[in-house]
PDB file of C-alpha atoms and ligand atoms in Angstrom:
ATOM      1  CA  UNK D  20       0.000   0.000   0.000  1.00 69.00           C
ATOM      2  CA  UNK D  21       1.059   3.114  -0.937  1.00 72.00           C
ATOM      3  CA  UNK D  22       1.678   6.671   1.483  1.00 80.00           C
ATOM      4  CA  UNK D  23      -1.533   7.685  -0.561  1.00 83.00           C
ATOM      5  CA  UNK D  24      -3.435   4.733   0.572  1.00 84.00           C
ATOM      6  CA  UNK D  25      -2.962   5.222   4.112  1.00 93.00           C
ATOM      7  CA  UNK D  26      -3.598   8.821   3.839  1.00 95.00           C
ATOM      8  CA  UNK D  27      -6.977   8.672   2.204  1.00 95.00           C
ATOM      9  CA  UNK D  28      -8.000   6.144   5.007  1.00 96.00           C
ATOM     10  CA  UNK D  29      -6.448   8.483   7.884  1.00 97.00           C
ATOM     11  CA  UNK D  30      -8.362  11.553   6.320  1.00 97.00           C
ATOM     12  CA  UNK D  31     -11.484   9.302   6.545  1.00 98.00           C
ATOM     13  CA  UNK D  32     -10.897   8.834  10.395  1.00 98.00           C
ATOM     14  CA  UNK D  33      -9.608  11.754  11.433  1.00 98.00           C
ATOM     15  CA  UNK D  34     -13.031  13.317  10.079  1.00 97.00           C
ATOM     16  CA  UNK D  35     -14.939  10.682  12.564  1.00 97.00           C
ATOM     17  CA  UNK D  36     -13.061  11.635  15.858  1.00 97.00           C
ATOM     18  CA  UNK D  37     -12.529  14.339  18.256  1.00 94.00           C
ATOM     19  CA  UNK D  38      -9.396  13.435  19.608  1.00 96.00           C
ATOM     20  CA  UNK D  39      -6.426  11.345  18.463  1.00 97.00           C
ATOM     21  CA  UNK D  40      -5.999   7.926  19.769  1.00 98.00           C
ATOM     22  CA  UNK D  41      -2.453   7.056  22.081  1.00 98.00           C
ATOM     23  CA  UNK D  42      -2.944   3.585  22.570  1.00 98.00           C
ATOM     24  CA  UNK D  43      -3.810   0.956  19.785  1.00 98.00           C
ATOM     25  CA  UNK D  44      -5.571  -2.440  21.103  1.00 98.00           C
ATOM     26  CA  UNK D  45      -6.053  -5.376  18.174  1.00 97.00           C
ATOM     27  CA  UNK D  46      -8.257  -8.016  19.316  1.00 96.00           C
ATOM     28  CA  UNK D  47      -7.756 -11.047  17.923  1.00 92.00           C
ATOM     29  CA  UNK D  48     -10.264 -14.261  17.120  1.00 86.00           C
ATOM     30  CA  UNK D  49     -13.364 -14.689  19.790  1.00 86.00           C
ATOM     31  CA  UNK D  50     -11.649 -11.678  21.714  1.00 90.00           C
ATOM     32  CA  UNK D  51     -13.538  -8.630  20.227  1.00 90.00           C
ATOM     33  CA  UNK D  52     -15.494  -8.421  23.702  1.00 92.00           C
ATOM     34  CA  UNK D  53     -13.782  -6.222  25.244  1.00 95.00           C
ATOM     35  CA  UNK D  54     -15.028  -3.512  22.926  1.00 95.00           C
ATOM     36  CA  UNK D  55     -17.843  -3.326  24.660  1.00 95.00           C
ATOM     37  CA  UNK D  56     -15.410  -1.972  27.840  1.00 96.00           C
ATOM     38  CA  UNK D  57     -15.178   1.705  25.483  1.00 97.00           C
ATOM     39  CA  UNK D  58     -17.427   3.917  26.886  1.00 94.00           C
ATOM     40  CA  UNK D  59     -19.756   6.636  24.808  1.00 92.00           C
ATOM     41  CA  UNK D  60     -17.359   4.511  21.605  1.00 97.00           C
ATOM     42  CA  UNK D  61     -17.033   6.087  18.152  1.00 97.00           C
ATOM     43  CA  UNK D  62     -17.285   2.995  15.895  1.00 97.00           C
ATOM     44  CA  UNK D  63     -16.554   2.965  12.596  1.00 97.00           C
ATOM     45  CA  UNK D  64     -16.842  -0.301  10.055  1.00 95.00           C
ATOM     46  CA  UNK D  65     -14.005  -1.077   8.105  1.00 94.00           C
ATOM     47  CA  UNK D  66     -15.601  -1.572   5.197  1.00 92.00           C
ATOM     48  CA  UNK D  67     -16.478   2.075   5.011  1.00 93.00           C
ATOM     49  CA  UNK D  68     -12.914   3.215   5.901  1.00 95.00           C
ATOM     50  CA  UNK D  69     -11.416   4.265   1.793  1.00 95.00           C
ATOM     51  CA  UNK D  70      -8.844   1.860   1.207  1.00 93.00           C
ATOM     52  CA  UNK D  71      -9.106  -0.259   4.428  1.00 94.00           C
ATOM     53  CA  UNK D  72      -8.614  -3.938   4.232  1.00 93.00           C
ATOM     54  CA  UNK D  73     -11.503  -6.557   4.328  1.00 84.00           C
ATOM     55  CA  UNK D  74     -11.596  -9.079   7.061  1.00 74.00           C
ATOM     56  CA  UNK D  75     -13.436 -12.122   6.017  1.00 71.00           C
ATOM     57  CA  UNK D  76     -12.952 -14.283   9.160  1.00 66.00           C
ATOM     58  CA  UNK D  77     -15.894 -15.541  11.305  1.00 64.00           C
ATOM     59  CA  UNK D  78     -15.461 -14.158  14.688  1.00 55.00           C
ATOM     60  CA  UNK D  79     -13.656 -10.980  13.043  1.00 58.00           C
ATOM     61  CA  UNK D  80     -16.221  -8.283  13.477  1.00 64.00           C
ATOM     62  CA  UNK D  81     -14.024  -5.831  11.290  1.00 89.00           C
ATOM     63  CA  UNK D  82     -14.917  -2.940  13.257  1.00 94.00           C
ATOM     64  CA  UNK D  83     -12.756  -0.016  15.203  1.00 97.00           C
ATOM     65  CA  UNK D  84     -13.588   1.309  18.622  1.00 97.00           C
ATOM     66  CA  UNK D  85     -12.622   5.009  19.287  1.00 98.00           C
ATOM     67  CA  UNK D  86     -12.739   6.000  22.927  1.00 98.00           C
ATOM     68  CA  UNK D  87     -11.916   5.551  26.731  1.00 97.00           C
ATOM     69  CA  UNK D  88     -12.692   2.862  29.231  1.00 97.00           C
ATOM     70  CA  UNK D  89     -13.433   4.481  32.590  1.00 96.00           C
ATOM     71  CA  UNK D  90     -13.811   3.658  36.192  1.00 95.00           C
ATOM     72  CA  UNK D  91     -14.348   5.585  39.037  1.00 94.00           C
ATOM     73  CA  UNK D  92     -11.761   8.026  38.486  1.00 95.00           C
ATOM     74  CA  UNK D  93      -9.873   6.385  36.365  1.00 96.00           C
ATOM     75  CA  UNK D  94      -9.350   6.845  33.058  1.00 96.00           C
ATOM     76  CA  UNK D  95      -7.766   5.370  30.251  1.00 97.00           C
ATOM     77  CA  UNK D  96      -5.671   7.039  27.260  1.00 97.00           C
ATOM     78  CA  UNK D  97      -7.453   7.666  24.182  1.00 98.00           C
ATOM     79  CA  UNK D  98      -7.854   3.957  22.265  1.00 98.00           C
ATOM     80  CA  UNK D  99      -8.250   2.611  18.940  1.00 98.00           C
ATOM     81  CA  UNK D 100      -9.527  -0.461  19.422  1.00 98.00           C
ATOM     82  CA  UNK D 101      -9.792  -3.035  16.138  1.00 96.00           C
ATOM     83  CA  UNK D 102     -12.336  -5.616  16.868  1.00 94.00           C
ATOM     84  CA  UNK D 103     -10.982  -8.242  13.966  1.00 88.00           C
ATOM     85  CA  UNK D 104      -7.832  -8.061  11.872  1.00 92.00           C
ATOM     86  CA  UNK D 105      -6.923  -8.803   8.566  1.00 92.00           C
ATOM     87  CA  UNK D 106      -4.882 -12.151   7.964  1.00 95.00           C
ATOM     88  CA  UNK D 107      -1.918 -13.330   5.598  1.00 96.00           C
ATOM     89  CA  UNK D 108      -3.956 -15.945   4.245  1.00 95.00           C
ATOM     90  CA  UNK D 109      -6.664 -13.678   3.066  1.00 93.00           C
ATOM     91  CA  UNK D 110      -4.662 -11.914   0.693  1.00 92.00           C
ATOM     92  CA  UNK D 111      -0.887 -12.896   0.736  1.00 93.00           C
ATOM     93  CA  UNK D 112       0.020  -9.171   0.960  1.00 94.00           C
ATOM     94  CA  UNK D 113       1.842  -8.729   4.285  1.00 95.00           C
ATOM     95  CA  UNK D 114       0.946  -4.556   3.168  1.00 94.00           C
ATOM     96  CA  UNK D 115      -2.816  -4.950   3.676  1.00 94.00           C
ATOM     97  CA  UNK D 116      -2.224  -7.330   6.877  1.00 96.00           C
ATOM     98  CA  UNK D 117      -0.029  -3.954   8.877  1.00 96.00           C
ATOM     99  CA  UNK D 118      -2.349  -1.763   7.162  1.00 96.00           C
ATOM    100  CA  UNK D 119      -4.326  -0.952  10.207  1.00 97.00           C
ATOM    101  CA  UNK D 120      -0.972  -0.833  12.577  1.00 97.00           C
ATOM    102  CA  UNK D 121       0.210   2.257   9.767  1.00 96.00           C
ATOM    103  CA  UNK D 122      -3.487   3.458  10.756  1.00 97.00           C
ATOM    104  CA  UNK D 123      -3.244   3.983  14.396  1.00 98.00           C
ATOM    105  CA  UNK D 124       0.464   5.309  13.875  1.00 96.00           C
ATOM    106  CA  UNK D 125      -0.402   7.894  11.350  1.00 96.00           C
ATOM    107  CA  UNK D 126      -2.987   8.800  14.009  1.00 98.00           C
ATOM    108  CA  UNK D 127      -0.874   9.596  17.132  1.00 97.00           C
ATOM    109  CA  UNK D 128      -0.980   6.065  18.571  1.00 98.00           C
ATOM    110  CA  UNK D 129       2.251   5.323  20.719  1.00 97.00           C
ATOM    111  CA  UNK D 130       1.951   2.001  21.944  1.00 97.00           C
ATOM    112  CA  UNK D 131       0.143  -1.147  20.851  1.00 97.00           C
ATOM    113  CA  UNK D 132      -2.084  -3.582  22.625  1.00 98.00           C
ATOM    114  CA  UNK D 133      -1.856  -6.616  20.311  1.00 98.00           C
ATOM    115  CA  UNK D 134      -3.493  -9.848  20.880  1.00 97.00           C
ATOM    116  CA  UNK D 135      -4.389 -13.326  19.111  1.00 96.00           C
ATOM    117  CA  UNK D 136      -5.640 -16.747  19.571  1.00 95.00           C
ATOM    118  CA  UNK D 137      -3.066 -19.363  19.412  1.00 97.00           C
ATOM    119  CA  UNK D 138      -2.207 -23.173  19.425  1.00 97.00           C
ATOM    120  CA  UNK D 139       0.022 -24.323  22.533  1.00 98.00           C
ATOM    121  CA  UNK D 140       3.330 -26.608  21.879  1.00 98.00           C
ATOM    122  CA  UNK D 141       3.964 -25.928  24.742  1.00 98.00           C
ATOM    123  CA  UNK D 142       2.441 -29.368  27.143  1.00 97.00           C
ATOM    124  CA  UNK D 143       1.882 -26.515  29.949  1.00 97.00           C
ATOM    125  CA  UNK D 144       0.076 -23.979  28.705  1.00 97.00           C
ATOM    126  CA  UNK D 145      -3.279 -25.534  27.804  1.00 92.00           C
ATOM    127  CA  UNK D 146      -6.622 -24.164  26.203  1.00 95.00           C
ATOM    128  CA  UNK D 147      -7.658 -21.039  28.402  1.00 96.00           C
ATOM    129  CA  UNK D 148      -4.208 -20.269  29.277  1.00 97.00           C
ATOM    130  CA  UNK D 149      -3.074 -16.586  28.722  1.00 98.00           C
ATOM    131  CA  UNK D 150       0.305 -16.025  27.366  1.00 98.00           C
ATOM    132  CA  UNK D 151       2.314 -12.794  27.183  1.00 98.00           C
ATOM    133  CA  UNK D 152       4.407 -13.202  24.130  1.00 97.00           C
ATOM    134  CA  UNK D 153       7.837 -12.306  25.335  1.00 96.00           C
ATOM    135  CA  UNK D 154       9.491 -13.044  21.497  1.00 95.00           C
ATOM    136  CA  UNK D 155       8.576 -14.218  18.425  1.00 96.00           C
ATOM    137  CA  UNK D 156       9.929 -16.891  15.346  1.00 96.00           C
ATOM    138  CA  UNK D 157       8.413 -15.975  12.135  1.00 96.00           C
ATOM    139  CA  UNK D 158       8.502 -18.927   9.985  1.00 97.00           C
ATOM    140  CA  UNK D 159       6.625 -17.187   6.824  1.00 97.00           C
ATOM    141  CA  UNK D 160       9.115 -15.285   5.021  1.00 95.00           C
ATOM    142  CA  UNK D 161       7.699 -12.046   5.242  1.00 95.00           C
ATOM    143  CA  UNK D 162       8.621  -9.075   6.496  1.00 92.00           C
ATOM    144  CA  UNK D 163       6.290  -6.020   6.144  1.00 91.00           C
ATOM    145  CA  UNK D 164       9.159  -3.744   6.200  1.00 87.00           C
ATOM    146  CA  UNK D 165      10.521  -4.568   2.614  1.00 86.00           C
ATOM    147  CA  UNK D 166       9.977  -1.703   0.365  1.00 79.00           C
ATOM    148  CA  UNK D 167       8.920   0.221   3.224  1.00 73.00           C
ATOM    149  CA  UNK D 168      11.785   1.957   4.775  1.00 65.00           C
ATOM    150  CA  UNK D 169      15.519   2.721   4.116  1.00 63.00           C
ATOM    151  CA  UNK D 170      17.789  -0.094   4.722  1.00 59.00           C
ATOM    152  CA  UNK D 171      19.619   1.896   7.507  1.00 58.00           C
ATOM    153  CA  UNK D 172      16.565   2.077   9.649  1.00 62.00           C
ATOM    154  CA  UNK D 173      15.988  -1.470   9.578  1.00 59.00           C
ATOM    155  CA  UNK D 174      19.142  -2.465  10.413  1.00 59.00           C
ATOM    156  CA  UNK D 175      19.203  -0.408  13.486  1.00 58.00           C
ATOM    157  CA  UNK D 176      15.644  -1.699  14.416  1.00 59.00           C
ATOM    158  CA  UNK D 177      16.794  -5.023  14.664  1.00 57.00           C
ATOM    159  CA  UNK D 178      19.197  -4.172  16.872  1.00 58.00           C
ATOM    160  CA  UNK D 179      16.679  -3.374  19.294  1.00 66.00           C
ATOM    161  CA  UNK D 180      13.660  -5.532  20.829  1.00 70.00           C
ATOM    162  CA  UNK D 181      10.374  -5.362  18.840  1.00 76.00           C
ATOM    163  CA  UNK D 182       8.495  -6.380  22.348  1.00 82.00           C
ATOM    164  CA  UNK D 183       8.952  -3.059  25.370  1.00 85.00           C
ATOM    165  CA  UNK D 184      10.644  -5.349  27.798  1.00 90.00           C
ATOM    166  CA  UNK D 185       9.279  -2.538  30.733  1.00 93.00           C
ATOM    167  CA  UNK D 186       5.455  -2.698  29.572  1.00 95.00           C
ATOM    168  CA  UNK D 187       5.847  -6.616  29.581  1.00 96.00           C
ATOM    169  CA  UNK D 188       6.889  -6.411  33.441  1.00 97.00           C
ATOM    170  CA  UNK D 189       4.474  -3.925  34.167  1.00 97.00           C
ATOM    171  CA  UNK D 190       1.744  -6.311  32.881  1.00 97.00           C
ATOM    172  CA  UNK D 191       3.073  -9.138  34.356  1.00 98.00           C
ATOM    173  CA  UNK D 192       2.911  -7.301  37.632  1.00 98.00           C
ATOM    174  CA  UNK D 193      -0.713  -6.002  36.875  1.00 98.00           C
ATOM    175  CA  UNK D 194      -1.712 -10.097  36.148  1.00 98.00           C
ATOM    176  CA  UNK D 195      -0.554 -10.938  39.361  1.00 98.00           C
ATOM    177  CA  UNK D 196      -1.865  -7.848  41.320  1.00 97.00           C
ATOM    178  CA  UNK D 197      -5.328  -9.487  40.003  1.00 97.00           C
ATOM    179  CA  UNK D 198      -5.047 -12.855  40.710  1.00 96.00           C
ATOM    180  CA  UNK D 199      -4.736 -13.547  36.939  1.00 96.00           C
ATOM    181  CA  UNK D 200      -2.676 -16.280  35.578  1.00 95.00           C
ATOM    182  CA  UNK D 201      -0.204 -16.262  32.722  1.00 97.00           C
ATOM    183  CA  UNK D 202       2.480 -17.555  31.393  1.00 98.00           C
ATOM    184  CA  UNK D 203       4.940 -16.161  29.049  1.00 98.00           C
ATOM    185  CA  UNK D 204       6.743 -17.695  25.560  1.00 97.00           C
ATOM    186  CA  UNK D 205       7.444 -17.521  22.091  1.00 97.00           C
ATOM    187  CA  UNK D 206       5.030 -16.791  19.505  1.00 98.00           C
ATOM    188  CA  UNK D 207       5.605 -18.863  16.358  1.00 98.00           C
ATOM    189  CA  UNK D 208       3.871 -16.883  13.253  1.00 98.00           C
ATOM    190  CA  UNK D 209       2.919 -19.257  10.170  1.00 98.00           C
ATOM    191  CA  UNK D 210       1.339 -18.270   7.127  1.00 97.00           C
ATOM    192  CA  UNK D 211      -1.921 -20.612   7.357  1.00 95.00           C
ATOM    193  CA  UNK D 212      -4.890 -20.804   6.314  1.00 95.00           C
ATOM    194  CA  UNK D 213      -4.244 -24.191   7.406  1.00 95.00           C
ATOM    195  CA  UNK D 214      -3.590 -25.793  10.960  1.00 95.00           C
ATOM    196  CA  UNK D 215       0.128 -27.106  11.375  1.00 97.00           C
ATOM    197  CA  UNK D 216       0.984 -30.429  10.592  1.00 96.00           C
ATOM    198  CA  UNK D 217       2.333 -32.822  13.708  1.00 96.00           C
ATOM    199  CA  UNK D 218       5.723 -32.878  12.109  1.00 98.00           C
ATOM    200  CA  UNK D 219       5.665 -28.810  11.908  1.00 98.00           C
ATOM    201  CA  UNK D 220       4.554 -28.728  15.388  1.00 98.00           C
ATOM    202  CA  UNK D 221       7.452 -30.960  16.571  1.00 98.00           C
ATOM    203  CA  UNK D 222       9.871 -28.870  14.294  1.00 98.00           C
ATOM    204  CA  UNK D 223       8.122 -25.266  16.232  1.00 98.00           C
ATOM    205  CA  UNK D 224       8.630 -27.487  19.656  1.00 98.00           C
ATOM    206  CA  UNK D 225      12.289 -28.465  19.026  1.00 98.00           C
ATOM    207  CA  UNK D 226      12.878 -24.220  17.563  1.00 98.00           C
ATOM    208  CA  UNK D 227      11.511 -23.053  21.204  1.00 98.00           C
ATOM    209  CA  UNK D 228       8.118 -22.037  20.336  1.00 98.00           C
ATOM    210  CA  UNK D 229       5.557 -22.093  22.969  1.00 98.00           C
ATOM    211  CA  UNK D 230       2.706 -21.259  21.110  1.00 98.00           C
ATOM    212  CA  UNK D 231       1.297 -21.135  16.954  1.00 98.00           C
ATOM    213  CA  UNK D 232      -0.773 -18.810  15.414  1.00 98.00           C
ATOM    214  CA  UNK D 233      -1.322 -17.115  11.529  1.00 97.00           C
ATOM    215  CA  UNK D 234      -1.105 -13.416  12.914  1.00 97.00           C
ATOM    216  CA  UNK D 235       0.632 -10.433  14.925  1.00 97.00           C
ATOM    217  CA  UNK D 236       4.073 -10.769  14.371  1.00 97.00           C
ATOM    218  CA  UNK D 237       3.987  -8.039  10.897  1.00 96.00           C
ATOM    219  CA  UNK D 238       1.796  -5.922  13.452  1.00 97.00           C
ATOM    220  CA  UNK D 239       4.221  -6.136  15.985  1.00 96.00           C
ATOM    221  CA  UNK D 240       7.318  -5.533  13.172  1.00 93.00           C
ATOM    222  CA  UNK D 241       5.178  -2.869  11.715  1.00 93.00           C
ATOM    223  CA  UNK D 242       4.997  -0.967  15.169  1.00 94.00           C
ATOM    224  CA  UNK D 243       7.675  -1.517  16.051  1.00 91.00           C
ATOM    225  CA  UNK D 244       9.142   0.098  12.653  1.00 87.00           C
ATOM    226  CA  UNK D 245       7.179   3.016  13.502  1.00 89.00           C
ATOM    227  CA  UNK D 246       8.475   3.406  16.945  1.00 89.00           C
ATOM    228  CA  UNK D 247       5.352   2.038  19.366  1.00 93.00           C
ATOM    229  CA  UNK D 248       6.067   0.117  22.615  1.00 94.00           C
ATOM    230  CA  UNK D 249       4.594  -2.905  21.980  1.00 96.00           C
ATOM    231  CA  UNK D 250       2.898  -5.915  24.372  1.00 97.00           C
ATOM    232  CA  UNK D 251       1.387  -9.220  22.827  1.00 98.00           C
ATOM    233  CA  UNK D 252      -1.187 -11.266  24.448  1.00 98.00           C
ATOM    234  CA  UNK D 253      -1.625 -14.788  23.115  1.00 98.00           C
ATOM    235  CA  UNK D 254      -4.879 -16.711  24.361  1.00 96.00           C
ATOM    236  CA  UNK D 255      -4.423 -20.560  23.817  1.00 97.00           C
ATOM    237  CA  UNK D 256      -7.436 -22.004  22.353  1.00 95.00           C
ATOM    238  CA  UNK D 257      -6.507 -25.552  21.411  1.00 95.00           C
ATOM    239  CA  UNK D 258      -3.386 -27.456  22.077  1.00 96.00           C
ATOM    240  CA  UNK D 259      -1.537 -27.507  18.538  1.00 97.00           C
ATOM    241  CA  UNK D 260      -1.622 -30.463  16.066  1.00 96.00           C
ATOM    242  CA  UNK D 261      -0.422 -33.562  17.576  1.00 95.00           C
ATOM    243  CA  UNK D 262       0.276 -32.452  21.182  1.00 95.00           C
ATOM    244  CA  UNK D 263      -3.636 -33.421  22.400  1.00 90.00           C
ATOM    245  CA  UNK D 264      -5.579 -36.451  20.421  1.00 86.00           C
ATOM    246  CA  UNK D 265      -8.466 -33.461  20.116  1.00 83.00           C
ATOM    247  CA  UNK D 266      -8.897 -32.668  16.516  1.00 84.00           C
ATOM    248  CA  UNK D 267      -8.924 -28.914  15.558  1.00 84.00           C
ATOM    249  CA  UNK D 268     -11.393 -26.706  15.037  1.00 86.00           C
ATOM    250  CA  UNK D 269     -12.034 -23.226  14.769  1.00 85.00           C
ATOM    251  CA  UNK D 270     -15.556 -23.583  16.836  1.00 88.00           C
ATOM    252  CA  UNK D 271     -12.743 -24.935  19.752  1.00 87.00           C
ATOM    253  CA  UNK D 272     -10.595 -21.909  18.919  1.00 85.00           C
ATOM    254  CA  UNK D 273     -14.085 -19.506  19.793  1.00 87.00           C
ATOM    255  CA  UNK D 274     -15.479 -21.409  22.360  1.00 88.00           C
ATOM    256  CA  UNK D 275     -11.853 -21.175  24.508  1.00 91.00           C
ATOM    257  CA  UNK D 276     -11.657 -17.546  23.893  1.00 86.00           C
ATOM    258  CA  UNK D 277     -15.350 -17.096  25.093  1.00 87.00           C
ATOM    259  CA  UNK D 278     -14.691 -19.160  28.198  1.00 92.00           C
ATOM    260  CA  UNK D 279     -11.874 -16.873  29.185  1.00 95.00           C
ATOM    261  CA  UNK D 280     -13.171 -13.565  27.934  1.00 93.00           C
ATOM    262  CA  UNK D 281     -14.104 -12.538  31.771  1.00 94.00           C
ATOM    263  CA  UNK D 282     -10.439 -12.855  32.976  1.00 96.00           C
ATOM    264  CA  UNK D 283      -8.974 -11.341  29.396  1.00 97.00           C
ATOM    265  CA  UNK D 284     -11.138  -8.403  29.330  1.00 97.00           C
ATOM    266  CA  UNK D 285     -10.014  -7.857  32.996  1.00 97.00           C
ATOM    267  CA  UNK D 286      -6.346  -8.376  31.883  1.00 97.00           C
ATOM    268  CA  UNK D 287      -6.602  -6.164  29.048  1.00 97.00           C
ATOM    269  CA  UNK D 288      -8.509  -3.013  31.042  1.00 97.00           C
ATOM    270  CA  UNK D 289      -6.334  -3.347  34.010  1.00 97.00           C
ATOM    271  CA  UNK D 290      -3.082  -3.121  31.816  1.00 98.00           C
ATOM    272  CA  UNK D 291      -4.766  -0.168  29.894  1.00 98.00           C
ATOM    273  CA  UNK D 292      -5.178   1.361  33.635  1.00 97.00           C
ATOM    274  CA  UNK D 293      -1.427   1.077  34.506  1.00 97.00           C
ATOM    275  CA  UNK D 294      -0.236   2.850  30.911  1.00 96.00           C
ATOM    276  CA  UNK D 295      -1.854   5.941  31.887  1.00 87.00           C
TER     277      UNK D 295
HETATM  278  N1  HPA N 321      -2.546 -23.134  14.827  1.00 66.36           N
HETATM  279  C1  HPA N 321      -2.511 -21.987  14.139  1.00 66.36           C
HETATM  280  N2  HPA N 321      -3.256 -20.948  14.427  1.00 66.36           N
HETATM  281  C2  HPA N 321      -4.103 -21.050  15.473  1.00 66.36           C
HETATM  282  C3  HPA N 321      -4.201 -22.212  16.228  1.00 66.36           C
HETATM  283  C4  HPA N 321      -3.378 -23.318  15.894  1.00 66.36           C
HETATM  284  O1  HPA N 321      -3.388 -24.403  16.522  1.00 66.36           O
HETATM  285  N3  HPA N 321      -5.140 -21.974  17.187  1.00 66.36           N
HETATM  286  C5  HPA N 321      -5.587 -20.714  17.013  1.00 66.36           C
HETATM  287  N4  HPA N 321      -4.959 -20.139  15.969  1.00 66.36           N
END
């Protein structure tokens, strides 16, 4: 996507609020929930958005929340919060997939709330398990950053971690202040659409990943690129080909994320809390 791409849908936007967003939140599959936490919420389909890209995944409402969660007298930053996300397997253009990251950048956004369902390798963190991501493997060969800046800017990013090592302890802190479990691991990104195969998993096991999933890592790359402090939440929904007899489903993947949606929406709001 071009500059003039993400301009026209900016323009769009910044026409439909009153004040510019600080902190971007991407919920990811069965997790859009806690976009009913925004209070008096500007929402805004994608589909109207010039230039936006399409989500066509069930459970992907494809919708973004403009607005505050409050309580008592506290107050949170100014969110955008995207309830669904685009996917690598829906268009094979890792462009469209950061697209929305570029979005809450180009509106003022400084740090980045990203979250996802995933498939546990890991034999300890089972269905229901929350999961900060503390790194990331990115088996797909893409990198939304080609074409997209100068080469001396990349190489300097890398030198750096994509994931704010201080917001992770702060949340980590914030989950335990709450009586909230997690864990923490590494995020294996694969293209999809399909699930892994039980050779794949073992090879994702044996490379240290903890958990599988077909998103988040070029939104994390992409904010990172543009300069956000960044914290990943995965929410295990299933354990991952070949490490439970349970065959896959995506109705498992919803039906996890529904049954913790109290204690994620919690998570979420509380960490929103402590970035103010
Ligand atoms: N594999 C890939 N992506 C996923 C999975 C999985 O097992 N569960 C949820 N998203």
């Amino acid at each position: 996507m071009t500059q003039t791409a993400l301009n026209d849908s900016l323009e769009f936007l910044r026409s439909k609020i009153t004040a510019a967003p600080t902190l971007a939140v991407v919920l990811g599959s069965g997790l859009g929930d806690f976009g009913n936490q925004v209070q008096r919420p500007t929402i805004v389909s994608t589909s109207e958005i010039p230039n936006y890209p399409a989500s066509t995944v069930q459970g992907h409402a494809g919708r973004i929340i403009f607005g505050t969660i409050e309580d008592g007298s506290r107050k949170s930053q100014q969110l955008i919060v995207f309830q669904g996300r685009v996917h690598l397997y829906e268009s094979n253009d890792v462009q469209k997939v950061v697209h929305p990251i570029r979005v809450a950048a180009g509106l003022g956004a400084k740090s980045l709330i990203v979250t996802n369902a995933a498939g546990g390798i890991n034999r300890l963190y089972d269905p229901g398990t929350l999961m900060f991501i503390q790194d990331y493997i990115n088996l797909t060969g893409e990198n939304p950053l080609i074409g997209n800046e100068s080469i001396n800017t990349i190489l300097h990013k890398r030198t750096t971690p994509a994931m704010e090592p201080a917001l992770l302890e702060k949340a980590k802190t914030v989950a335990l202040k709450n009586g909230i479990k997690t864990k923490e691991g590494i995020y294996c990104w694969t293209k999809g659409p399909t699930y892994e195969t039980a050779a794949e998993i073992r090879m994702m096991a044996t490379l240290g990943a903890d958990a599988v999933g077909m998103s988040t890592v070029p939104e994390i790359m992409a904010a990172h690129q543009s300069g956000m402090s960044v914290l990943g939440i995965s929410c295990i929904t299933n354990m991952a080909t070949g490490i439970s007899d349970t065959k896959l489903s995506h109705a498992e993947v919803t039906e996890t994320a529904n049954r913790v949606k109290t204690d994620f929406t919690t998570l979420v709001r509380e960490i929103i809390f402590s970035m103010t």
